[in-house]
PDB file of C-alpha atoms in Angstrom:
ATOM      1  CA  MET A   1       0.000   0.000   0.000  1.00  0.00           C
ATOM      2  CA  THR A   2       1.448   3.330  -1.017  1.00  0.00           C
ATOM      3  CA  TYR A   3       2.071   6.172   1.399  1.00  0.00           C
ATOM      4  CA  ILE A   4      -0.533   8.364  -0.334  1.00  0.00           C
ATOM      5  CA  MET A   5      -3.148   5.605  -0.101  1.00  0.00           C
ATOM      6  CA  ARG A   6      -2.434   5.107   3.598  1.00  0.00           C
ATOM      7  CA  LYS A   7      -2.802   8.846   4.193  1.00  0.00           C
ATOM      8  CA  THR A   8      -6.085   8.917   2.285  1.00  0.00           C
ATOM      9  CA  LEU A   9      -7.509   5.943   4.168  1.00  0.00           C
ATOM     10  CA  ALA A  10      -6.467   7.497   7.481  1.00  0.00           C
ATOM     11  CA  ALA A  11      -8.138  10.762   6.474  1.00  0.00           C
ATOM     12  CA  LEU A  12     -11.343   8.922   5.540  1.00  0.00           C
ATOM     13  CA  ALA A  13     -11.279   7.031   8.843  1.00  0.00           C
ATOM     14  CA  ASP A  14     -10.945  10.313  10.746  1.00  0.00           C
ATOM     15  CA  LEU A  15     -13.659  11.978   8.691  1.00  0.00           C
ATOM     16  CA  THR A  16     -16.139   9.150   9.369  1.00  0.00           C
ATOM     17  CA  ARG A  17     -15.042   8.456  12.985  1.00  0.00           C
ATOM     18  CA  ALA A  18     -14.531   4.903  11.771  1.00  0.00           C
ATOM     19  CA  HIS A  19     -13.773   3.299  15.139  1.00  0.00           C
ATOM     20  CA  PHE A  20     -17.344   4.061  16.271  1.00  0.00           C
ATOM     21  CA  PHE A  21     -18.877   2.482  13.148  1.00  0.00           C
ATOM     22  CA  PHE A  22     -20.655  -0.362  14.982  1.00  0.00           C
ATOM     23  CA  VAL A  23     -22.691   1.989  17.202  1.00  0.00           C
ATOM     24  CA  TRP A  24     -24.875   3.498  14.484  1.00  0.00           C
ATOM     25  CA  PRO A  25     -26.352   0.312  12.929  1.00  0.00           C
ATOM     26  CA  LEU A  26     -26.898  -1.073  16.442  1.00  0.00           C
ATOM     27  CA  LEU A  27     -28.820   2.010  17.530  1.00  0.00           C
ATOM     28  CA  PHE A  28     -30.786   2.150  14.264  1.00  0.00           C
ATOM     29  CA  CYS A  29     -31.693  -1.524  14.497  1.00  0.00           C
ATOM     30  CA  SER A  30     -32.843  -1.156  18.109  1.00  0.00           C
ATOM     31  CA  GLY A  31     -35.752   0.803  16.644  1.00  0.00           C
ATOM     32  CA  LEU A  32     -36.330  -1.888  14.040  1.00  0.00           C
ATOM     33  CA  ALA A  33     -36.355  -4.574  16.743  1.00  0.00           C
ATOM     34  CA  LEU A  34     -39.177  -2.739  18.526  1.00  0.00           C
ATOM     35  CA  ALA A  35     -41.100  -2.534  15.264  1.00  0.00           C
ATOM     36  CA  PHE A  36     -40.756  -6.289  14.735  1.00  0.00           C
ATOM     37  CA  GLU A  37     -42.084  -6.885  18.243  1.00  0.00           C
ATOM     38  CA  ASN A  38     -45.019  -4.481  17.884  1.00  0.00           C
ATOM     39  CA  TYR A  39     -46.082  -5.416  14.351  1.00  0.00           C
ATOM     40  CA  GLY A  40     -45.010  -9.059  14.135  1.00  0.00           C
ATOM     41  CA  GLY A  41     -42.684 -10.754  11.671  1.00  0.00           C
ATOM     42  CA  PHE A  42     -38.921 -10.779  11.252  1.00  0.00           C
ATOM     43  CA  SER A  43     -36.491 -10.637   8.336  1.00  0.00           C
ATOM     44  CA  TRP A  44     -32.709 -10.926   8.434  1.00  0.00           C
ATOM     45  CA  GLU A  45     -32.619  -9.339   4.989  1.00  0.00           C
ATOM     46  CA  LEU A  46     -34.450  -6.289   6.324  1.00  0.00           C
ATOM     47  CA  VAL A  47     -32.119  -6.158   9.335  1.00  0.00           C
ATOM     48  CA  GLY A  48     -29.127  -6.099   7.000  1.00  0.00           C
ATOM     49  CA  ARG A  49     -30.684  -3.438   4.813  1.00  0.00           C
ATOM     50  CA  ALA A  50     -31.586  -1.302   7.838  1.00  0.00           C
ATOM     51  CA  ALA A  51     -28.087  -1.679   9.301  1.00  0.00           C
ATOM     52  CA  LEU A  52     -26.592  -0.379   6.049  1.00  0.00           C
ATOM     53  CA  ILE A  53     -29.062   2.523   5.891  1.00  0.00           C
ATOM     54  CA  GLY A  54     -28.190   3.472   9.465  1.00  0.00           C
ATOM     55  CA  LEU A  55     -24.432   3.121   8.956  1.00  0.00           C
ATOM     56  CA  LEU A  56     -24.211   4.983   5.640  1.00  0.00           C
ATOM     57  CA  GLY A  57     -26.706   7.658   6.655  1.00  0.00           C
ATOM     58  CA  PHE A  58     -24.999   8.432   9.963  1.00  0.00           C
ATOM     59  CA  GLU A  59     -21.513   8.444   8.441  1.00  0.00           C
ATOM     60  CA  ALA A  60     -22.787  10.914   5.836  1.00  0.00           C
ATOM     61  CA  GLY A  61     -23.862  13.146   8.722  1.00  0.00           C
ATOM     62  CA  PHE A  62     -20.356  13.050  10.187  1.00  0.00           C
ATOM     63  CA  VAL A  63     -18.875  14.073   6.858  1.00  0.00           C
ATOM     64  CA  LEU A  64     -21.410  16.894   6.504  1.00  0.00           C
ATOM     65  CA  ASN A  65     -20.504  18.065  10.018  1.00  0.00           C
ATOM     66  CA  ASP A  66     -16.844  18.408   9.065  1.00  0.00           C
ATOM     67  CA  TYR A  67     -17.511  19.881   5.636  1.00  0.00           C
ATOM     68  CA  VAL A  68     -19.734  22.718   6.876  1.00  0.00           C
ATOM     69  CA  ASP A  69     -17.347  23.735   9.656  1.00  0.00           C
ATOM     70  CA  TRP A  70     -13.927  23.056   8.156  1.00  0.00           C
ATOM     71  CA  GLU A  71     -12.776  26.674   7.916  1.00  0.00           C
ATOM     72  CA  TYR A  72     -13.668  27.281  11.573  1.00  0.00           C
ATOM     73  CA  ASP A  73     -11.981  24.034  12.616  1.00  0.00           C
ATOM     74  CA  ARG A  74      -8.663  25.471  11.395  1.00  0.00           C
ATOM     75  CA  ARG A  75      -8.685  27.615  14.544  1.00  0.00           C
ATOM     76  CA  ASP A  76      -8.491  24.612  16.900  1.00  0.00           C
ATOM     77  CA  VAL A  77      -5.858  24.893  19.600  1.00  0.00           C
ATOM     78  CA  ASN A  78      -6.571  21.739  21.629  1.00  0.00           C
ATOM     79  CA  GLY A  79      -6.680  18.269  20.067  1.00  0.00           C
ATOM     80  CA  SER A  80      -8.015  16.212  22.995  1.00  0.00           C
ATOM     81  CA  LEU A  81     -11.570  15.809  21.703  1.00  0.00           C
ATOM     82  CA  THR A  82     -10.363  15.354  18.134  1.00  0.00           C
ATOM     83  CA  ARG A  83      -8.153  12.471  19.246  1.00  0.00           C
ATOM     84  CA  TYR A  84     -11.084  10.900  21.086  1.00  0.00           C
ATOM     85  CA  TRP A  85     -13.481  11.024  18.149  1.00  0.00           C
ATOM     86  CA  ARG A  86     -11.022  10.253  15.340  1.00  0.00           C
ATOM     87  CA  PRO A  87      -8.838   7.122  15.178  1.00  0.00           C
ATOM     88  CA  PHE A  88      -5.835   8.974  13.712  1.00  0.00           C
ATOM     89  CA  GLY A  89      -6.439  12.132  15.723  1.00  0.00           C
ATOM     90  CA  GLU A  90      -6.861  14.720  12.961  1.00  0.00           C
ATOM     91  CA  ARG A  91      -9.527  16.818  11.306  1.00  0.00           C
ATOM     92  CA  PRO A  92      -8.562  15.864   7.754  1.00  0.00           C
ATOM     93  CA  ILE A  93     -10.001  18.847   5.852  1.00  0.00           C
ATOM     94  CA  PRO A  94      -8.314  21.708   7.769  1.00  0.00           C
ATOM     95  CA  ALA A  95      -5.202  19.532   8.094  1.00  0.00           C
ATOM     96  CA  GLY A  96      -4.976  19.416   4.297  1.00  0.00           C
ATOM     97  CA  LYS A  97      -5.289  15.617   4.145  1.00  0.00           C
ATOM     98  CA  LEU A  98      -8.576  15.784   2.227  1.00  0.00           C
ATOM     99  CA  SER A  99     -10.015  18.577   0.112  1.00  0.00           C
ATOM    100  CA  PRO A 100     -13.404  20.152   0.861  1.00  0.00           C
ATOM    101  CA  ARG A 101     -14.546  19.077  -2.615  1.00  0.00           C
ATOM    102  CA  ALA A 102     -13.625  15.455  -1.905  1.00  0.00           C
ATOM    103  CA  ALA A 103     -15.424  15.582   1.459  1.00  0.00           C
ATOM    104  CA  ASN A 104     -18.538  16.995  -0.178  1.00  0.00           C
ATOM    105  CA  ALA A 105     -18.413  14.257  -2.812  1.00  0.00           C
ATOM    106  CA  LEU A 106     -18.108  11.633  -0.071  1.00  0.00           C
ATOM    107  CA  PHE A 107     -21.111  13.097   1.760  1.00  0.00           C
ATOM    108  CA  LEU A 108     -23.200  12.963  -1.405  1.00  0.00           C
ATOM    109  CA  ALA A 109     -22.079   9.396  -2.124  1.00  0.00           C
ATOM    110  CA  LEU A 110     -22.839   8.102   1.388  1.00  0.00           C
ATOM    111  CA  ALA A 111     -26.142   9.958   1.644  1.00  0.00           C
ATOM    112  CA  GLY A 112     -27.078   8.864  -1.872  1.00  0.00           C
ATOM    113  CA  LEU A 113     -26.394   5.203  -1.109  1.00  0.00           C
ATOM    114  CA  ALA A 114     -28.388   5.408   2.140  1.00  0.00           C
ATOM    115  CA  ALA A 115     -31.265   7.109   0.319  1.00  0.00           C
ATOM    116  CA  ALA A 116     -31.202   4.539  -2.487  1.00  0.00           C
ATOM    117  CA  LEU A 117     -31.453   1.717   0.057  1.00  0.00           C
ATOM    118  CA  ALA A 118     -34.221   3.525   1.950  1.00  0.00           C
ATOM    119  CA  ALA A 119     -36.136   3.990  -1.304  1.00  0.00           C
ATOM    120  CA  THR A 120     -36.338   0.189  -1.684  1.00  0.00           C
ATOM    121  CA  LEU A 121     -38.431  -0.105   1.488  1.00  0.00           C
ATOM    122  CA  PRO A 122     -42.160  -0.671   1.003  1.00  0.00           C
ATOM    123  CA  SER A 123     -44.329   2.443   0.977  1.00  0.00           C
ATOM    124  CA  PRO A 124     -44.964   4.379   3.203  1.00  0.00           C
ATOM    125  CA  HIS A 125     -41.891   3.241   5.189  1.00  0.00           C
ATOM    126  CA  ASN A 126     -39.538   4.484   2.492  1.00  0.00           C
ATOM    127  CA  LEU A 127     -41.130   7.922   2.715  1.00  0.00           C
ATOM    128  CA  TYR A 128     -40.845   7.966   6.512  1.00  0.00           C
ATOM    129  CA  VAL A 129     -37.136   7.123   6.438  1.00  0.00           C
ATOM    130  CA  LEU A 130     -36.294   9.403   3.518  1.00  0.00           C
ATOM    131  CA  GLY A 131     -38.188  12.261   5.160  1.00  0.00           C
ATOM    132  CA  ILE A 132     -36.278  11.889   8.420  1.00  0.00           C
ATOM    133  CA  MET A 133     -33.007  11.592   6.501  1.00  0.00           C
ATOM    134  CA  GLY A 134     -33.597  14.800   4.565  1.00  0.00           C
ATOM    135  CA  TYR A 135     -34.719  16.661   7.676  1.00  0.00           C
ATOM    136  CA  SER A 136     -31.711  15.427   9.654  1.00  0.00           C
ATOM    137  CA  TYR A 137     -29.165  16.743   7.163  1.00  0.00           C
ATOM    138  CA  LEU A 138     -30.934  20.107   7.108  1.00  0.00           C
ATOM    139  CA  ALA A 139     -30.973  20.154  10.921  1.00  0.00           C
ATOM    140  CA  GLU A 140     -27.256  19.343  11.023  1.00  0.00           C
ATOM    141  CA  TYR A 141     -26.494  22.184   8.613  1.00  0.00           C
ATOM    142  CA  PHE A 142     -28.673  24.536  10.689  1.00  0.00           C
ATOM    143  CA  TYR A 143     -26.879  23.496  13.872  1.00  0.00           C
ATOM    144  CA  GLN A 144     -23.413  24.041  12.416  1.00  0.00           C
ATOM    145  CA  THR A 145     -24.227  27.492  11.035  1.00  0.00           C
ATOM    146  CA  LYS A 146     -26.620  28.832  13.693  1.00  0.00           C
ATOM    147  CA  LYS A 147     -24.240  28.205  16.604  1.00  0.00           C
ATOM    148  CA  ARG A 148     -21.834  30.725  15.076  1.00  0.00           C
ATOM    149  CA  ASN A 149     -24.106  33.591  16.093  1.00  0.00           C
ATOM    150  CA  GLN A 150     -26.835  33.142  18.689  1.00  0.00           C
ATOM    151  CA  ALA A 151     -27.756  34.472  22.122  1.00  0.00           C
ATOM    152  CA  VAL A 152     -29.775  31.411  23.184  1.00  0.00           C
ATOM    153  CA  PRO A 153     -29.083  27.757  22.288  1.00  0.00           C
ATOM    154  CA  VAL A 154     -31.556  27.452  19.404  1.00  0.00           C
ATOM    155  CA  ALA A 155     -28.953  25.597  17.334  1.00  0.00           C
ATOM    156  CA  GLN A 156     -28.559  22.941  20.003  1.00  0.00           C
ATOM    157  CA  MET A 157     -32.274  22.464  20.676  1.00  0.00           C
ATOM    158  CA  VAL A 158     -33.148  22.135  16.992  1.00  0.00           C
ATOM    159  CA  GLY A 159     -29.959  20.498  15.835  1.00  0.00           C
ATOM    160  CA  ARG A 160     -30.071  17.517  18.156  1.00  0.00           C
ATOM    161  CA  THR A 161     -33.505  16.487  16.947  1.00  0.00           C
ATOM    162  CA  ASP A 162     -31.614  14.832  14.077  1.00  0.00           C
ATOM    163  CA  PHE A 163     -29.812  12.418  16.416  1.00  0.00           C
ATOM    164  CA  ALA A 164     -32.974  11.842  18.469  1.00  0.00           C
ATOM    165  CA  LEU A 165     -34.887  10.866  15.317  1.00  0.00           C
ATOM    166  CA  PHE A 166     -32.218   8.400  14.193  1.00  0.00           C
ATOM    167  CA  PRO A 167     -33.498   5.301  16.067  1.00  0.00           C
ATOM    168  CA  VAL A 168     -37.065   6.425  15.352  1.00  0.00           C
ATOM    169  CA  ALA A 169     -36.209   6.151  11.651  1.00  0.00           C
ATOM    170  CA  GLY A 170     -35.035   2.601  12.380  1.00  0.00           C
ATOM    171  CA  TYR A 171     -38.440   1.897  13.929  1.00  0.00           C
ATOM    172  CA  LEU A 172     -40.201   3.325  10.884  1.00  0.00           C
ATOM    173  CA  VAL A 173     -38.310   0.986   8.546  1.00  0.00           C
ATOM    174  CA  TYR A 174     -40.993  -1.562   9.490  1.00  0.00           C
ATOM    175  CA  GLY A 175     -43.327   0.204  11.903  1.00  0.00           C
ATOM    176  CA  ASN A 176     -45.615   3.206  11.667  1.00  0.00           C
ATOM    177  CA  PRO A 177     -45.770   6.527  13.551  1.00  0.00           C
ATOM    178  CA  ASP A 178     -47.315   5.523  16.877  1.00  0.00           C
ATOM    179  CA  VAL A 179     -46.925   5.880  20.637  1.00  0.00           C
ATOM    180  CA  THR A 180     -43.779   3.735  20.701  1.00  0.00           C
ATOM    181  CA  ALA A 181     -42.093   5.960  18.111  1.00  0.00           C
ATOM    182  CA  LEU A 182     -43.050   9.060  20.096  1.00  0.00           C
ATOM    183  CA  LEU A 183     -41.816   7.593  23.385  1.00  0.00           C
ATOM    184  CA  PHE A 184     -38.534   6.566  21.788  1.00  0.00           C
ATOM    185  CA  PHE A 185     -37.997  10.144  20.620  1.00  0.00           C
ATOM    186  CA  LEU A 186     -38.945  11.636  24.005  1.00  0.00           C
ATOM    187  CA  PHE A 187     -36.641   9.144  25.745  1.00  0.00           C
ATOM    188  CA  PHE A 188     -33.645   9.792  23.520  1.00  0.00           C
ATOM    189  CA  TYR A 189     -33.894  13.549  22.823  1.00  0.00           C
ATOM    190  CA  PRO A 190     -32.881  14.695  26.358  1.00  0.00           C
ATOM    191  CA  TRP A 191     -29.952  12.258  26.252  1.00  0.00           C
ATOM    192  CA  THR A 192     -28.731  13.856  23.011  1.00  0.00           C
ATOM    193  CA  LEU A 193     -28.873  17.301  24.618  1.00  0.00           C
ATOM    194  CA  ALA A 194     -27.020  16.105  27.725  1.00  0.00           C
ATOM    195  CA  HIS A 195     -24.404  14.474  25.520  1.00  0.00           C
ATOM    196  CA  LEU A 196     -24.044  17.625  23.434  1.00  0.00           C
ATOM    197  CA  GLY A 197     -23.455  19.665  26.589  1.00  0.00           C
ATOM    198  CA  ALA A 198     -20.726  17.280  27.739  1.00  0.00           C
ATOM    199  CA  ASN A 199     -19.116  17.336  24.298  1.00  0.00           C
ATOM    200  CA  ASP A 200     -19.158  21.146  24.313  1.00  0.00           C
ATOM    201  CA  ILE A 201     -17.601  21.316  27.784  1.00  0.00           C
ATOM    202  CA  ALA A 202     -14.813  19.025  26.581  1.00  0.00           C
ATOM    203  CA  ASP A 203     -14.219  21.287  23.570  1.00  0.00           C
ATOM    204  CA  ILE A 204     -14.616  24.662  25.297  1.00  0.00           C
ATOM    205  CA  VAL A 205     -11.118  25.938  24.431  1.00  0.00           C
ATOM    206  CA  ASN A 206     -11.620  25.309  20.724  1.00  0.00           C
ATOM    207  CA  ASP A 207     -15.159  26.702  20.687  1.00  0.00           C
ATOM    208  CA  ARG A 208     -13.928  29.944  22.216  1.00  0.00           C
ATOM    209  CA  ALA A 209     -11.186  30.106  19.583  1.00  0.00           C
ATOM    210  CA  ARG A 210     -13.716  29.422  16.825  1.00  0.00           C
ATOM    211  CA  GLY A 211     -16.179  31.976  18.206  1.00  0.00           C
ATOM    212  CA  MET A 212     -18.956  29.395  18.581  1.00  0.00           C
ATOM    213  CA  ALA A 213     -21.921  30.067  20.884  1.00  0.00           C
ATOM    214  CA  THR A 214     -22.002  26.616  22.462  1.00  0.00           C
ATOM    215  CA  VAL A 215     -23.571  25.770  25.831  1.00  0.00           C
ATOM    216  CA  PRO A 216     -20.508  26.520  28.037  1.00  0.00           C
ATOM    217  CA  VAL A 217     -19.721  29.648  26.014  1.00  0.00           C
ATOM    218  CA  LEU A 218     -23.268  30.914  26.581  1.00  0.00           C
ATOM    219  CA  TYR A 219     -23.703  29.822  30.203  1.00  0.00           C
ATOM    220  CA  GLY A 220     -20.239  29.147  31.587  1.00  0.00           C
ATOM    221  CA  MET A 221     -18.893  25.831  32.809  1.00  0.00           C
ATOM    222  CA  LYS A 222     -21.189  25.709  35.831  1.00  0.00           C
ATOM    223  CA  GLY A 223     -24.224  26.466  33.691  1.00  0.00           C
ATOM    224  CA  ALA A 224     -23.194  23.819  31.162  1.00  0.00           C
ATOM    225  CA  ALA A 225     -22.814  21.248  33.958  1.00  0.00           C
ATOM    226  CA  VAL A 226     -26.351  22.108  35.105  1.00  0.00           C
ATOM    227  CA  TRP A 227     -27.509  21.735  31.482  1.00  0.00           C
ATOM    228  CA  VAL A 228     -26.053  18.210  31.332  1.00  0.00           C
ATOM    229  CA  PHE A 229     -27.553  17.257  34.689  1.00  0.00           C
ATOM    230  CA  GLY A 230     -30.968  18.743  33.918  1.00  0.00           C
ATOM    231  CA  PHE A 231     -31.396  16.959  30.606  1.00  0.00           C
ATOM    232  CA  SER A 232     -29.999  13.762  32.138  1.00  0.00           C
ATOM    233  CA  ALA A 233     -32.706  13.989  34.812  1.00  0.00           C
ATOM    234  CA  VAL A 234     -35.433  14.470  32.191  1.00  0.00           C
ATOM    235  CA  HIS A 235     -33.991  11.539  30.288  1.00  0.00           C
ATOM    236  CA  ALA A 236     -34.040   9.367  33.431  1.00  0.00           C
ATOM    237  CA  GLY A 237     -37.724  10.157  33.931  1.00  0.00           C
ATOM    238  CA  MET A 238     -38.507   9.262  30.328  1.00  0.00           C
ATOM    239  CA  ALA A 239     -36.435   6.082  30.663  1.00  0.00           C
ATOM    240  CA  LEU A 240     -38.867   4.947  33.361  1.00  0.00           C
ATOM    241  CA  VAL A 241     -41.919   5.848  31.272  1.00  0.00           C
ATOM    242  CA  PHE A 242     -40.542   4.236  28.106  1.00  0.00           C
ATOM    243  CA  GLY A 243     -39.090   1.237  29.948  1.00  0.00           C
ATOM    244  CA  LEU A 244     -42.419   0.358  31.556  1.00  0.00           C
ATOM    245  CA  THR A 245     -43.843  -0.177  28.063  1.00  0.00           C
ATOM    246  CA  LEU A 246     -40.975  -2.491  27.058  1.00  0.00           C
ATOM    247  CA  GLY A 247     -40.674  -5.033  29.878  1.00  0.00           C
ATOM    248  CA  PRO A 248     -38.301  -6.106  32.673  1.00  0.00           C
ATOM    249  CA  VAL A 249     -35.245  -6.972  30.547  1.00  0.00           C
ATOM    250  CA  THR A 250     -35.172  -3.544  28.942  1.00  0.00           C
ATOM    251  CA  ILE A 251     -35.914  -1.802  32.249  1.00  0.00           C
ATOM    252  CA  ALA A 252     -32.890  -3.573  33.805  1.00  0.00           C
ATOM    253  CA  GLY A 253     -30.737  -2.456  30.879  1.00  0.00           C
ATOM    254  CA  PHE A 254     -31.994   1.096  31.183  1.00  0.00           C
ATOM    255  CA  GLY A 255     -31.057   0.992  34.863  1.00  0.00           C
ATOM    256  CA  ALA A 256     -27.495  -0.028  33.985  1.00  0.00           C
ATOM    257  CA  GLY A 257     -27.306   2.731  31.390  1.00  0.00           C
ATOM    258  CA  LEU A 258     -28.521   5.301  33.900  1.00  0.00           C
ATOM    259  CA  VAL A 259     -25.795   4.227  36.327  1.00  0.00           C
ATOM    260  CA  LEU A 260     -23.196   5.031  33.666  1.00  0.00           C
ATOM    261  CA  LEU A 261     -24.915   8.319  32.888  1.00  0.00           C
ATOM    262  CA  GLY A 262     -25.054   9.170  36.592  1.00  0.00           C
ATOM    263  CA  ALA A 263     -21.313   8.520  36.920  1.00  0.00           C
ATOM    264  CA  ALA A 264     -20.695  10.815  33.946  1.00  0.00           C
ATOM    265  CA  ASN A 265     -22.764  13.555  35.571  1.00  0.00           C
ATOM    266  CA  TYR A 266     -20.847  13.137  38.826  1.00  0.00           C
ATOM    267  CA  LEU A 267     -17.537  13.688  37.034  1.00  0.00           C
ATOM    268  CA  ILE A 268     -18.828  16.779  35.236  1.00  0.00           C
ATOM    269  CA  LEU A 269     -20.495  18.324  38.294  1.00  0.00           C
ATOM    270  CA  GLN A 270     -17.408  17.719  40.426  1.00  0.00           C
ATOM    271  CA  GLY A 271     -14.879  18.950  37.896  1.00  0.00           C
ATOM    272  CA  LYS A 272     -16.764  21.493  35.756  1.00  0.00           C
ATOM    273  CA  SER A 273     -13.822  21.324  33.362  1.00  0.00           C
ATOM    274  CA  ALA A 274     -12.883  20.084  29.921  1.00  0.00           C
ATOM    275  CA  ASP A 275     -10.838  17.249  31.446  1.00  0.00           C
ATOM    276  CA  ALA A 276     -13.802  16.124  33.540  1.00  0.00           C
ATOM    277  CA  ALA A 277     -16.048  16.080  30.472  1.00  0.00           C
ATOM    278  CA  MET A 278     -13.460  14.085  28.536  1.00  0.00           C
ATOM    279  CA  ARG A 279     -13.529  11.442  31.276  1.00  0.00           C
ATOM    280  CA  ALA A 280     -17.332  11.493  31.253  1.00  0.00           C
ATOM    281  CA  LEU A 281     -17.838  11.043  27.497  1.00  0.00           C
ATOM    282  CA  PRO A 282     -16.892   7.323  27.367  1.00  0.00           C
ATOM    283  CA  LEU A 283     -19.414   6.675  30.150  1.00  0.00           C
ATOM    284  CA  MET A 284     -22.130   8.495  28.221  1.00  0.00           C
ATOM    285  CA  HIS A 285     -21.318   6.560  25.076  1.00  0.00           C
ATOM    286  CA  GLY A 286     -21.334   3.365  27.113  1.00  0.00           C
ATOM    287  CA  SER A 287     -24.849   4.192  28.285  1.00  0.00           C
ATOM    288  CA  LEU A 288     -25.938   4.554  24.655  1.00  0.00           C
ATOM    289  CA  LEU A 289     -24.629   1.102  23.790  1.00  0.00           C
ATOM    290  CA  VAL A 290     -26.308  -0.396  26.844  1.00  0.00           C
ATOM    291  CA  TYR A 291     -29.644   1.207  25.925  1.00  0.00           C
ATOM    292  CA  ALA A 292     -29.545  -0.119  22.368  1.00  0.00           C
ATOM    293  CA  ALA A 293     -28.539  -3.596  23.493  1.00  0.00           C
ATOM    294  CA  ALA A 294     -31.228  -3.595  26.203  1.00  0.00           C
ATOM    295  CA  ILE A 295     -33.956  -2.648  23.744  1.00  0.00           C
ATOM    296  CA  ILE A 296     -32.934  -5.414  21.338  1.00  0.00           C
ATOM    297  CA  ALA A 297     -32.550  -7.959  24.151  1.00  0.00           C
ATOM    298  CA  GLY A 298     -35.983  -7.041  25.493  1.00  0.00           C
ATOM    299  CA  THR A 299     -37.570  -8.001  22.179  1.00  0.00           C
ATOM    300  CA  VAL A 300     -36.002 -11.473  22.047  1.00  0.00           C
ATOM    301  CA  LEU A 301     -35.861 -12.602  25.691  1.00  0.00           C
TER     302      LEU A 301
END
């Protein structure tokens, strides 16, 4: 393998956060598993198709995230969060490892493949998934641009609806808009906002350098810690409501996930610092994996 090819593959891995690849199809398919349980039936072929839609669609979102913000990312002064999210520790566009045009082409290719797969779903499920996909990319673009100039966190509140709708789209691959879909969204949305707050605390030095109006920039480190705790508390309440509709196996899994989330909140509230948030992020991501696994396990046990 040539040196240039190795550099390109490393840049693509960083752009797509490749070492987290397994999380997105798992989360997407947790929604599908609930749909199988509620509506009956099962298909490994549909599971495979849904996993690819979730993987390609989410990776396209990562690429869009980097493409929209690449000029601002050149101002980064601290690489801790970049090294956490990216296997080779670089933002490849501002680092000159990948051109903006190439990144845009990759976004269009990944999103196009995900959309083509979603279009093969029976109607109206294809329309549900394609609609959420289109909305999510618009919401991501809004988030990236709006946070550059705002006095209140509108970008965050609107922008994270894209992530919250992701497993709901997995549900709608086979299911229909119903109470379960709504509860899944209401359960997951506060988690996405808590996670965003922790991510912003960890990246506070860079966000100040970029001039971004993120949660800790707007409200300070103490206010951002309260943000994380408050949305975590709302999420915990919704976990109980949602869990009671799913059964004891899933409730037990939700309990384990909430323990991890509680530990993350403890670190952030005690430290109120970027280092504390960096230590908390793996716990938050662990809770996400536990939730997805618990939902799937609850449908088969």
